mmCIF file of C-alpha atoms and ligand atoms in Angstrom:
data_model
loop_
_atom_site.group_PDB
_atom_site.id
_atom_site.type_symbol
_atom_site.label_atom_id
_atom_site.label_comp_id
_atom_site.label_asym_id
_atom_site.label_seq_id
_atom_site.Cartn_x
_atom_site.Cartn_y
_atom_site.Cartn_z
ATOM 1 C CA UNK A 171 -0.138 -21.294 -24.079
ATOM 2 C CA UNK A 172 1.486 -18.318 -26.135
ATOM 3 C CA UNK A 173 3.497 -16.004 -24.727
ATOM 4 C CA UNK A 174 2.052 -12.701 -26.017
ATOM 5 C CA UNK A 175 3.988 -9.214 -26.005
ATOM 6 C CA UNK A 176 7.322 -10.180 -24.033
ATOM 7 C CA UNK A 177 8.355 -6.108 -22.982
ATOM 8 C CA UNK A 178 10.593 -4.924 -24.670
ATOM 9 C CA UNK A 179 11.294 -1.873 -22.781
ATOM 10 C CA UNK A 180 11.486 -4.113 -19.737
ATOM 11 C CA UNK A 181 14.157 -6.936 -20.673
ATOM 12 C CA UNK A 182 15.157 -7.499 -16.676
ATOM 13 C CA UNK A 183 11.474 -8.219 -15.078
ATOM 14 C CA UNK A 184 11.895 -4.344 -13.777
ATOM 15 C CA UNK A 185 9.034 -2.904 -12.113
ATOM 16 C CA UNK A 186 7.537 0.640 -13.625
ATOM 17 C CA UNK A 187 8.218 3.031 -10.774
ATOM 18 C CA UNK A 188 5.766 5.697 -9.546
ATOM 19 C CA UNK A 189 6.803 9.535 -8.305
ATOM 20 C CA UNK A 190 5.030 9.157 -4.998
ATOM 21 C CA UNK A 191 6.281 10.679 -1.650
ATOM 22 C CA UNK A 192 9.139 13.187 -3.379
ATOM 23 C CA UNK A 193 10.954 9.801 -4.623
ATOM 24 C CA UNK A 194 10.611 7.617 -7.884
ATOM 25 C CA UNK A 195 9.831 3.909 -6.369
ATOM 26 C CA UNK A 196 8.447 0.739 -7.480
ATOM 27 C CA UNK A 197 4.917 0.272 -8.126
ATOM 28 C CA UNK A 198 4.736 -2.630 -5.798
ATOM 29 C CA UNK A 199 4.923 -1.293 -1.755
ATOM 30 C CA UNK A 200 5.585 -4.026 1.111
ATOM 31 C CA UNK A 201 2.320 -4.978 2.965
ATOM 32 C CA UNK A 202 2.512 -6.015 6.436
ATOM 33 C CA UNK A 203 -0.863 -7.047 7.626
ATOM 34 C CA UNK A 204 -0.509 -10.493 9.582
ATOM 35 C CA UNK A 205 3.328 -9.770 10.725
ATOM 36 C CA UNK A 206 4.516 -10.194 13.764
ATOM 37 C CA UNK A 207 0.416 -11.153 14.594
ATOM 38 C CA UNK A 208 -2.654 -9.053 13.865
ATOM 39 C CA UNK A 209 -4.621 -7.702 16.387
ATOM 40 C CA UNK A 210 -2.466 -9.865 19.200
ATOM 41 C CA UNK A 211 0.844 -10.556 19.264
ATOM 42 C CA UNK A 212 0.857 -14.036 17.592
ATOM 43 C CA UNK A 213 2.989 -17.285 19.051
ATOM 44 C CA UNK A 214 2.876 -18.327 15.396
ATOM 45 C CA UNK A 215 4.851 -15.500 13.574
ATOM 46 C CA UNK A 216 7.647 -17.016 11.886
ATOM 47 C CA UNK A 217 9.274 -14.026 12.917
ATOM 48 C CA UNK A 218 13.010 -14.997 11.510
ATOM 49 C CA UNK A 219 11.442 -15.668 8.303
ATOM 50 C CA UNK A 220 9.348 -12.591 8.284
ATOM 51 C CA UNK A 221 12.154 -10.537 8.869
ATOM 52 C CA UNK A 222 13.921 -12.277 5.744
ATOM 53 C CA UNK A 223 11.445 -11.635 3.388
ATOM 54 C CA UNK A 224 10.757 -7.983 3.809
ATOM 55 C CA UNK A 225 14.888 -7.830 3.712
ATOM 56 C CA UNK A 226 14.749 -9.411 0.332
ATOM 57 C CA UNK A 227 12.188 -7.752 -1.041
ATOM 58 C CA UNK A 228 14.203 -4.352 0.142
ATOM 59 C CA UNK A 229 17.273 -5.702 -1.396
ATOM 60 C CA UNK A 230 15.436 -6.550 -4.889
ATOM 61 C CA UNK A 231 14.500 -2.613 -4.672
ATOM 62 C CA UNK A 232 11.348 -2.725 -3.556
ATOM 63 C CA UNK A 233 11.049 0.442 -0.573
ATOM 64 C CA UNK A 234 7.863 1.232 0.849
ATOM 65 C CA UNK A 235 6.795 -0.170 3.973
ATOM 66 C CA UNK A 236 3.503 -0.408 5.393
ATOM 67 C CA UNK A 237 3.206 0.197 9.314
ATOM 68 C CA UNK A 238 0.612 -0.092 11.533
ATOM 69 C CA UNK A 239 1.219 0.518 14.912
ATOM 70 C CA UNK A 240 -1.630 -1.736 16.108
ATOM 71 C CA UNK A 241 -0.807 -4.645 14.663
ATOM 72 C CA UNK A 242 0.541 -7.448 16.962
ATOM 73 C CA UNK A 243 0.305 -5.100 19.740
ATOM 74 C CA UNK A 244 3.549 -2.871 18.341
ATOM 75 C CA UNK A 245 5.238 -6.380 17.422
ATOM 76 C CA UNK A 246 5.244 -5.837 13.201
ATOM 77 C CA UNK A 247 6.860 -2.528 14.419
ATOM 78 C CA UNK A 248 10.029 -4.106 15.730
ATOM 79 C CA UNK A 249 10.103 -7.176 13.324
ATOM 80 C CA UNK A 250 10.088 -3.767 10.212
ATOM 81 C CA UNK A 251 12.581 -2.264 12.617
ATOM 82 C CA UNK A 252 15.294 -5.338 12.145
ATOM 83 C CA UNK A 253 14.510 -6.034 8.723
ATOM 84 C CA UNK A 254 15.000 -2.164 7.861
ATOM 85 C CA UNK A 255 18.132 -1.520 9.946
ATOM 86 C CA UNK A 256 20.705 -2.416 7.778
ATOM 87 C CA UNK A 257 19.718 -0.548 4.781
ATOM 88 C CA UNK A 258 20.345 2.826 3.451
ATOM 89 C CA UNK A 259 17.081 5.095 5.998
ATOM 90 C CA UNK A 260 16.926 7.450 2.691
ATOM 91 C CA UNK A 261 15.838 4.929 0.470
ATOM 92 C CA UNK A 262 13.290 3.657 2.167
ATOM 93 C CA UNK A 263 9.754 5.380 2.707
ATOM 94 C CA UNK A 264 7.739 4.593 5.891
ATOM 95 C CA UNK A 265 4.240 4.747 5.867
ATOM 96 C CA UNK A 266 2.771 5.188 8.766
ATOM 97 C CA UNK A 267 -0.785 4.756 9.902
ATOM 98 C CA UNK A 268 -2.541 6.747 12.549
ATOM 99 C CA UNK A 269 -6.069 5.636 13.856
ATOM 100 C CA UNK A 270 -6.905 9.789 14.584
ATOM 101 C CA UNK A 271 -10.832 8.544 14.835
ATOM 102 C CA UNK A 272 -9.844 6.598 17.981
ATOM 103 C CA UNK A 273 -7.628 8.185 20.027
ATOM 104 C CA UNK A 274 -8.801 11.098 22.628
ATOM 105 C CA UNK A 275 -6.803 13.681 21.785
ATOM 106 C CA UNK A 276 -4.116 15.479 20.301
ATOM 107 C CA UNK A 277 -2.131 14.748 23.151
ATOM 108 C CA UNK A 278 -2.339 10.984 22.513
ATOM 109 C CA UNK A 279 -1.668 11.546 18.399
ATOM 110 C CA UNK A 280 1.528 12.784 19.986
ATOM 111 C CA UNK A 281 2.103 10.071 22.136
ATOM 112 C CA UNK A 282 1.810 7.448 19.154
ATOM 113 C CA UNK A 283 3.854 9.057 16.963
ATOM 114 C CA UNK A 284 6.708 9.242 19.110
ATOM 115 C CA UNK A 285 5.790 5.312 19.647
ATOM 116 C CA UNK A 286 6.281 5.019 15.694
ATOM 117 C CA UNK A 287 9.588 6.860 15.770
ATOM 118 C CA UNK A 288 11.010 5.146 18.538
ATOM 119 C CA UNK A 289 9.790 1.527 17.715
ATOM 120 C CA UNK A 290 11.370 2.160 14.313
ATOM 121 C CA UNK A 291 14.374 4.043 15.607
ATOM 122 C CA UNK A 292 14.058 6.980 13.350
ATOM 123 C CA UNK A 293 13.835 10.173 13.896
ATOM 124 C CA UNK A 294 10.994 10.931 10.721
ATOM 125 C CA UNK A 295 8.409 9.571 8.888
ATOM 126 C CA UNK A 296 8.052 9.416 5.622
ATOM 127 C CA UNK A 297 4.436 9.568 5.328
ATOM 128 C CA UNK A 298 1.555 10.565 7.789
ATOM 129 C CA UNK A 299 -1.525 8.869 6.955
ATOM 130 C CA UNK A 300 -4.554 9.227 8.799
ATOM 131 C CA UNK A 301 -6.163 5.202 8.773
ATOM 132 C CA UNK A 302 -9.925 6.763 8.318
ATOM 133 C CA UNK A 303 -10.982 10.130 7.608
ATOM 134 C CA UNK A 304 -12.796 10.060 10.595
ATOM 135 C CA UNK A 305 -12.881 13.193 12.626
ATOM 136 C CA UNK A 306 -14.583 12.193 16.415
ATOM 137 C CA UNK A 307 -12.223 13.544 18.869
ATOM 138 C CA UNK A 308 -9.500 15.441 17.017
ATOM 139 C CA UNK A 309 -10.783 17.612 14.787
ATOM 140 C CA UNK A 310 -9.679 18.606 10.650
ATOM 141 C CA UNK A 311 -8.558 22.124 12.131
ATOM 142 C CA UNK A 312 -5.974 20.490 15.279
ATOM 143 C CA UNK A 313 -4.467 17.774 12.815
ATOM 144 C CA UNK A 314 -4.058 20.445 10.183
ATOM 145 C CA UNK A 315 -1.642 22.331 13.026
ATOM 146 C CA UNK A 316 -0.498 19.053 14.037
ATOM 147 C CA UNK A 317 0.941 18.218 10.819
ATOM 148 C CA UNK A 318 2.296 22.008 9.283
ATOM 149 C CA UNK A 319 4.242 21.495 13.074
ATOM 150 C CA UNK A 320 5.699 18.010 12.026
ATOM 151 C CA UNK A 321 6.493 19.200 8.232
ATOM 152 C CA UNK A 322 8.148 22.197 9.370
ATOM 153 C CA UNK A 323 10.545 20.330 11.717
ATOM 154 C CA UNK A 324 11.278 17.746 9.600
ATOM 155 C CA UNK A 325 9.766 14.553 10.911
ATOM 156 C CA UNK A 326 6.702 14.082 8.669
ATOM 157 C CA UNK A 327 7.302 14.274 4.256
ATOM 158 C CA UNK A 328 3.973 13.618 3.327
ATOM 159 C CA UNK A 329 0.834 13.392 4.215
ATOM 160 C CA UNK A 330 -1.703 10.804 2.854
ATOM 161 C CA UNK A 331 -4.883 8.632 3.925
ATOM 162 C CA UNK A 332 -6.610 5.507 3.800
ATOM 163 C CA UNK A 333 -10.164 4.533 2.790
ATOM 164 C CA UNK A 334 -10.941 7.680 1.665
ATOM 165 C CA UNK A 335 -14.056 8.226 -0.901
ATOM 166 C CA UNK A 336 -14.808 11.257 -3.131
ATOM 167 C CA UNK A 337 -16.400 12.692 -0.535
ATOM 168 C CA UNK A 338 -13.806 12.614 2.368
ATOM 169 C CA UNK A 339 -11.195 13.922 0.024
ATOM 170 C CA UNK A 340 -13.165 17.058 -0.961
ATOM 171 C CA UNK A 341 -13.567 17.642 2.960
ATOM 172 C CA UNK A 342 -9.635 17.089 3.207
ATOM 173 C CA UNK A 343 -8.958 19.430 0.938
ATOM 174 C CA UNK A 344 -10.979 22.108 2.253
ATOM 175 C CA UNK A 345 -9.968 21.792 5.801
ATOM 176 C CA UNK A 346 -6.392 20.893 5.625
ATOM 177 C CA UNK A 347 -3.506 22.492 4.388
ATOM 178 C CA UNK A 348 -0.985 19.889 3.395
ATOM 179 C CA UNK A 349 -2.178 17.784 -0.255
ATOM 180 C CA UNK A 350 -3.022 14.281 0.399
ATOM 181 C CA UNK A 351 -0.697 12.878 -1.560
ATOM 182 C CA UNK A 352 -2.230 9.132 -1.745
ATOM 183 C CA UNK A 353 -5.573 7.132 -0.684
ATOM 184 C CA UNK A 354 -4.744 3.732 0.509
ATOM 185 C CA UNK A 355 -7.902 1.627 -0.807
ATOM 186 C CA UNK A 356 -9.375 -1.361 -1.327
ATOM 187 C CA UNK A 357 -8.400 -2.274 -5.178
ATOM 188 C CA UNK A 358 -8.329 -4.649 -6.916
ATOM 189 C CA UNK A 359 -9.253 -6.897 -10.170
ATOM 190 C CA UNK A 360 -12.078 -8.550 -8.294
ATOM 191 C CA UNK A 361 -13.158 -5.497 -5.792
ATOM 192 C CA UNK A 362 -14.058 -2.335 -7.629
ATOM 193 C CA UNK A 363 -16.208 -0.471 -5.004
ATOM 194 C CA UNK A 364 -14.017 2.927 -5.591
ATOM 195 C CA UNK A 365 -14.393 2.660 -9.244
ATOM 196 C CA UNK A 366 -17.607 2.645 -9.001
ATOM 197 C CA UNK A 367 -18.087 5.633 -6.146
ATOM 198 C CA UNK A 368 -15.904 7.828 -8.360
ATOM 199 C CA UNK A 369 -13.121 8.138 -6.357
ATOM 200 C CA UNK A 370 -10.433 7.014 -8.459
ATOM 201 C CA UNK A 371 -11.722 8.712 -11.007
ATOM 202 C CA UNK A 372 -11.431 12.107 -8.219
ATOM 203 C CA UNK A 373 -7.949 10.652 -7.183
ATOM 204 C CA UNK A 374 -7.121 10.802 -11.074
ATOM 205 C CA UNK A 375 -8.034 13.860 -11.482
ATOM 206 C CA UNK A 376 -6.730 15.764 -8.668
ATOM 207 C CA UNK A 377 -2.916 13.632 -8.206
ATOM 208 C CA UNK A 378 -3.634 11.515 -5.932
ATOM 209 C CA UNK A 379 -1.893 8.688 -6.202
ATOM 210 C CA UNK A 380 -3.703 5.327 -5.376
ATOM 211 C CA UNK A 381 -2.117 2.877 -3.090
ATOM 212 C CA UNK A 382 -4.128 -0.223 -3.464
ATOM 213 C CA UNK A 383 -4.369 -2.464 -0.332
ATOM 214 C CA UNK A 384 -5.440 -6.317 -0.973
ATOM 215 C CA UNK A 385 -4.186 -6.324 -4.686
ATOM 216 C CA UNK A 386 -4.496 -10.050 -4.903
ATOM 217 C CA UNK A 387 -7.914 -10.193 -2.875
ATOM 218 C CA UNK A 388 -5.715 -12.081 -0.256
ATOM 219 C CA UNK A 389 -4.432 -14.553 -1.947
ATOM 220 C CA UNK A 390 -7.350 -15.728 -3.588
ATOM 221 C CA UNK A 391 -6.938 -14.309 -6.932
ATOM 222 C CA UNK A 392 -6.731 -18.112 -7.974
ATOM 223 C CA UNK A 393 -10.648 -18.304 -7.695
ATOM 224 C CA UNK A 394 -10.324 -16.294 -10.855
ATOM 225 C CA UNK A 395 -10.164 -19.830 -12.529
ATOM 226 C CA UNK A 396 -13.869 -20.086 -12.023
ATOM 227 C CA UNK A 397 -14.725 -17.241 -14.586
ATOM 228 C CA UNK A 398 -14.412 -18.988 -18.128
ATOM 229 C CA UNK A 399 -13.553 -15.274 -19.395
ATOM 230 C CA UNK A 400 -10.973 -13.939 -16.975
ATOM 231 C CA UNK A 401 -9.586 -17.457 -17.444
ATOM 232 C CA UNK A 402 -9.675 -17.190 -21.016
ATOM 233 C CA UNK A 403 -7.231 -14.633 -20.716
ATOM 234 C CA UNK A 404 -4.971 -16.298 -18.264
ATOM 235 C CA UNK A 405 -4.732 -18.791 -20.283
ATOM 236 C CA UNK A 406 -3.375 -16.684 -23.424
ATOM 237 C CA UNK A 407 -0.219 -15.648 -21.320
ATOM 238 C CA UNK A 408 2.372 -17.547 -19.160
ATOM 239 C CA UNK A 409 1.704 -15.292 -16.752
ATOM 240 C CA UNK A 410 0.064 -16.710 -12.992
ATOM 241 C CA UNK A 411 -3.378 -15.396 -12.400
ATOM 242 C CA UNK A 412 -1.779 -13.146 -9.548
ATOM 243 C CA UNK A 413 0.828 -11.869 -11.930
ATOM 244 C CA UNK A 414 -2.335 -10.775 -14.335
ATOM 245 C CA UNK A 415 -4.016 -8.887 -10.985
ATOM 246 C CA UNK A 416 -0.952 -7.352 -10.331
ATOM 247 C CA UNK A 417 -0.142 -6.445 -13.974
ATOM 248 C CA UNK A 418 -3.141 -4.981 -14.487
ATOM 249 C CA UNK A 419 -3.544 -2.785 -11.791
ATOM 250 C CA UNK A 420 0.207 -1.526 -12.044
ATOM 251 C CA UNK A 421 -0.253 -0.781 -15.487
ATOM 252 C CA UNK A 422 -3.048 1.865 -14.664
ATOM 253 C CA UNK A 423 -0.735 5.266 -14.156
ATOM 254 C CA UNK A 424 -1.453 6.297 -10.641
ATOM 255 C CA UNK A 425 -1.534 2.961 -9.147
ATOM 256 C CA UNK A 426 1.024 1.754 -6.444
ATOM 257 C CA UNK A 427 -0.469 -2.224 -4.850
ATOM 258 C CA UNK A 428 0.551 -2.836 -1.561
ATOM 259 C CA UNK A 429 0.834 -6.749 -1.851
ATOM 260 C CA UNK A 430 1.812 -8.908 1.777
ATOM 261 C CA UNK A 431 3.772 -12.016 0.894
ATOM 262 C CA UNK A 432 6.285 -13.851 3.458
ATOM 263 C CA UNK A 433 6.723 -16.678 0.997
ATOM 264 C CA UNK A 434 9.618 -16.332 -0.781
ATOM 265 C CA UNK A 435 8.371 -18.232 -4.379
ATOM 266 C CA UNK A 436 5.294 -15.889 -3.978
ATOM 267 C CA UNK A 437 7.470 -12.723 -3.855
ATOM 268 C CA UNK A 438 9.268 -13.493 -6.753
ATOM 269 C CA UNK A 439 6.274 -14.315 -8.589
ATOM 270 C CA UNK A 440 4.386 -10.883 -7.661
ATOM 271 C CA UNK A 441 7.643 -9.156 -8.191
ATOM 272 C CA UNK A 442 7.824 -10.899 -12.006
ATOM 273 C CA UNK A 443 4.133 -9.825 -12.923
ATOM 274 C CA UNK A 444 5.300 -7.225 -15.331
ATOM 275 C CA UNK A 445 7.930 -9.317 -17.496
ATOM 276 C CA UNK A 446 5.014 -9.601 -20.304
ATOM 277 C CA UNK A 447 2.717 -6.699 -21.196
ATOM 278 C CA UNK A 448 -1.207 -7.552 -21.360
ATOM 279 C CA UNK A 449 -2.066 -6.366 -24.887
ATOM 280 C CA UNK A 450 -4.144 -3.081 -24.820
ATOM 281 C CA UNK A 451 -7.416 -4.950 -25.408
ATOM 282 C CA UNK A 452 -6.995 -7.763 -22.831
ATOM 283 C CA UNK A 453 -6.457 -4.458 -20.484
ATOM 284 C CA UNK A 454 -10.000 -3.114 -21.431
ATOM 285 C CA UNK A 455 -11.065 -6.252 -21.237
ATOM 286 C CA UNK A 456 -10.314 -6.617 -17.860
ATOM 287 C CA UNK A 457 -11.486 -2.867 -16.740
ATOM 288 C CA UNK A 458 -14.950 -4.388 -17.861
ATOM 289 C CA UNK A 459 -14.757 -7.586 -16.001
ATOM 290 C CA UNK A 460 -16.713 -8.706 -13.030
ATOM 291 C CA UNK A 461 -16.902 -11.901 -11.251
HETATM 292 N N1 NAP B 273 -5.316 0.596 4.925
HETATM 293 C C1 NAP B 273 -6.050 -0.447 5.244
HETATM 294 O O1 NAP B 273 -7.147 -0.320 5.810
HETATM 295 C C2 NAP B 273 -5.543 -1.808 4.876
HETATM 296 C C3 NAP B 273 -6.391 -2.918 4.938
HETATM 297 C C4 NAP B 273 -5.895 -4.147 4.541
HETATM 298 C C5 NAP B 273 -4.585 -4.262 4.111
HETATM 299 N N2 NAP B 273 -3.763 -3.174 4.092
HETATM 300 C C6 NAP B 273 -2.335 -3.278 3.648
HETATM 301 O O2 NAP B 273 -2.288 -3.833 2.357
HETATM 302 C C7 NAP B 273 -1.451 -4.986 2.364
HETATM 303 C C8 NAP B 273 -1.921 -6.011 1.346
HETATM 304 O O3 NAP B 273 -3.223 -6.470 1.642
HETATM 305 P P1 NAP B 273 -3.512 -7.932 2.250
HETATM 306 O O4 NAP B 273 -2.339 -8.415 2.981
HETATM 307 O O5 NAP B 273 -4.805 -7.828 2.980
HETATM 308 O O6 NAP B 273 -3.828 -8.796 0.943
HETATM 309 P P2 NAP B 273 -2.988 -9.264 -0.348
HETATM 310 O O7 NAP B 273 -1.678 -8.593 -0.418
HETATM 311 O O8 NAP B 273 -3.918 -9.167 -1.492
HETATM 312 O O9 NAP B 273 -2.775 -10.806 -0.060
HETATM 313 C C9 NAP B 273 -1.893 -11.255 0.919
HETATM 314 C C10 NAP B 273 -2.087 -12.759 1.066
HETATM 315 O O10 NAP B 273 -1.854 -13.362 -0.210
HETATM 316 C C11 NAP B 273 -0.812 -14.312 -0.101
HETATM 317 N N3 NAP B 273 0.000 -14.164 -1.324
HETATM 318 C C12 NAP B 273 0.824 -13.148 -1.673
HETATM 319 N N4 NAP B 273 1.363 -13.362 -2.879
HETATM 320 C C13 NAP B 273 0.864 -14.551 -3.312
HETATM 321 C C14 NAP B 273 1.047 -15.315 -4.476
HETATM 322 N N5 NAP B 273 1.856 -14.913 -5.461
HETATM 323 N N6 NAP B 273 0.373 -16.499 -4.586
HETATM 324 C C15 NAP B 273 -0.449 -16.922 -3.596
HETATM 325 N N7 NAP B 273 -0.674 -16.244 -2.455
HETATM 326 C C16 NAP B 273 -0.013 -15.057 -2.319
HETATM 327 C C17 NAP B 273 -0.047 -13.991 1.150
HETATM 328 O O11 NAP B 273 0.431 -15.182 1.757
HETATM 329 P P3 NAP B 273 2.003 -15.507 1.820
HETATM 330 O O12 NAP B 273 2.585 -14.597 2.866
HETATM 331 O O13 NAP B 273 2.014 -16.943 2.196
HETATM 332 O O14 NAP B 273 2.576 -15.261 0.456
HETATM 333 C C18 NAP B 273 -1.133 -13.370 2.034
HETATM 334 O O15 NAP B 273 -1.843 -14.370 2.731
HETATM 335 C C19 NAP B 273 -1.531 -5.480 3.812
HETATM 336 O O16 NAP B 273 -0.506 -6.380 4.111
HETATM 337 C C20 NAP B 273 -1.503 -4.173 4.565
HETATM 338 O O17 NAP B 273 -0.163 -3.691 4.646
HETATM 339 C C21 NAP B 273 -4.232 -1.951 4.452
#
């Protein structure tokens, strides 16, 4: 094994940073999804060590935080609540999700955000992002006033959604007045669905940032190994297969990945996925690959 193209412009392992959310962070965000439990609240949360590892991962720089009020019934709420408490609020950017296509009205969009503030103890969030750009009780026009309200008292930044596709982002930006700032999608090396629908290419093109959820397929980025040519280039660099996913995808310019470790070996490795740059045509080499 070789070790091609050690960066030079990146001596200390440091992560490129992004301008997302009127601050310049790292391109790697803190996932959440299985804190604290998922849909329950789960007896088997380590929650001590949970807490630990997003604390580390703040304390290595890393500052945007995932949140999803659903999860574990509200518990991944408290567990970000102590790991976040003893850091600086301002350098930190909560992203928070709201399931609009759910609840029954704007009344109860009200009711969970003050859930999110106080659950968190803070009195803003960072980001507002709608979890589906599904409109079924609350419509495009209320959240539009429901939003310019929050902005203009200070306890929403930005405004941003997940699982959006060209489509739902055109409709956005007819029918509500704040940008969306970022789509929160499915992305990664192995999953290209919103390649091929064209909305990255849309996000590209109109600054949307891309926060990609799943970046190493769930762990499983390993199966890679069963592709002769994605393992072909593995092989060329002493990089992990996960550090190549991540690499990739944080080497594309609009790209934040949202990647959930509690394991602290694993964080370090993610978090070391951009000491070596991928050459330009092992890049386009891996735009073109498939399983
Ligand atoms: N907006 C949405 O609809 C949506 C949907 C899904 C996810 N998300 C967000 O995106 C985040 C990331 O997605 P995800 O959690 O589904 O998938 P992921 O980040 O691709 O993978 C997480 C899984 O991979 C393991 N892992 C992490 N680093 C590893 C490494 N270096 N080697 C081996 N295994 C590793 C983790 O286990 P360990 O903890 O043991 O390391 C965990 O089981 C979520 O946590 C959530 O915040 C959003």
């Amino acid at each position: 094994m070789t070790q091609c193209g050690i960066n030079p412009m990146n001596p200390n392992n440091h992560l490129p940073t992004i301008n997302i959310f009127k601050k310049n962070i790292p391109k790697l965000g803190i996932g959440t999804w299985g804190i604290g439990g998922y849909m329950t609240k789960s007896p088997y949360s380590d929650y001590v060590n949970e807490i630990t590892q997003i604390k580390y991962q703040l304390s290595k720089g890393l500052s945007l935080v995932d949140c999803w009020i659903a999860q574990g019934e509200g518990g991944s709420l408290e567990l970000i609540r102590q790991a976040i408490e003893d850091f600086d609020r301002e350098k930190i950017t909560l992203l928070c999700k709201f399931d609009i296509h759910k609840y029954k009205d704007i009344v109860e969009l009200e009711t969970v955000f003050n859930k999110y503030l106080k659950q968190l103890n803070t009195d803003y969030i960072d980001v507002f992002q709608i979890h589906k750009p599904v409109f079924t009780n609350i419509s495009e026009r209320e959240l539009n006033i429901f939003l310019m309200e929050k902005i203009k008292h200070g306890k929403v930044g930005s405004f941003a959604v997940s699982n959006a596709k060209k489509e739902d982002l055109i409709n956005l930006k007819k029918k509500i007045d704040i940008p969306v700032e970022a789509n929160e999608i499915l992305y990664n090396i192995f999953d290209r669905e919103y390649e091929v629908n064209g909305t990255i290419e849309y996000c590209n093109k109109n600054n949307i940032k891309i926060l990609a959820y799943r970046p190493l397929n769930r762990g499983m980025t390993n199966i890679a190994h069963t592709s002769p040519s994605f393992a072909e280039i593995v092989n060329r660099y002493t990089l992990t297969p996960n550090q190549i996913a991540l690499n990739w995808l944080l080497q594309k310019e609009n790209v934040l990945a949202l990647v959930k470790s509690s394991n602290r070996a694993h964080i370090n490795e993610n978090m070391d996925c951009m000491s070596i740059t991928l050459t330009l045509k092992d890049l386009n080499d891996l735009d073109s690959w498939r399983m």
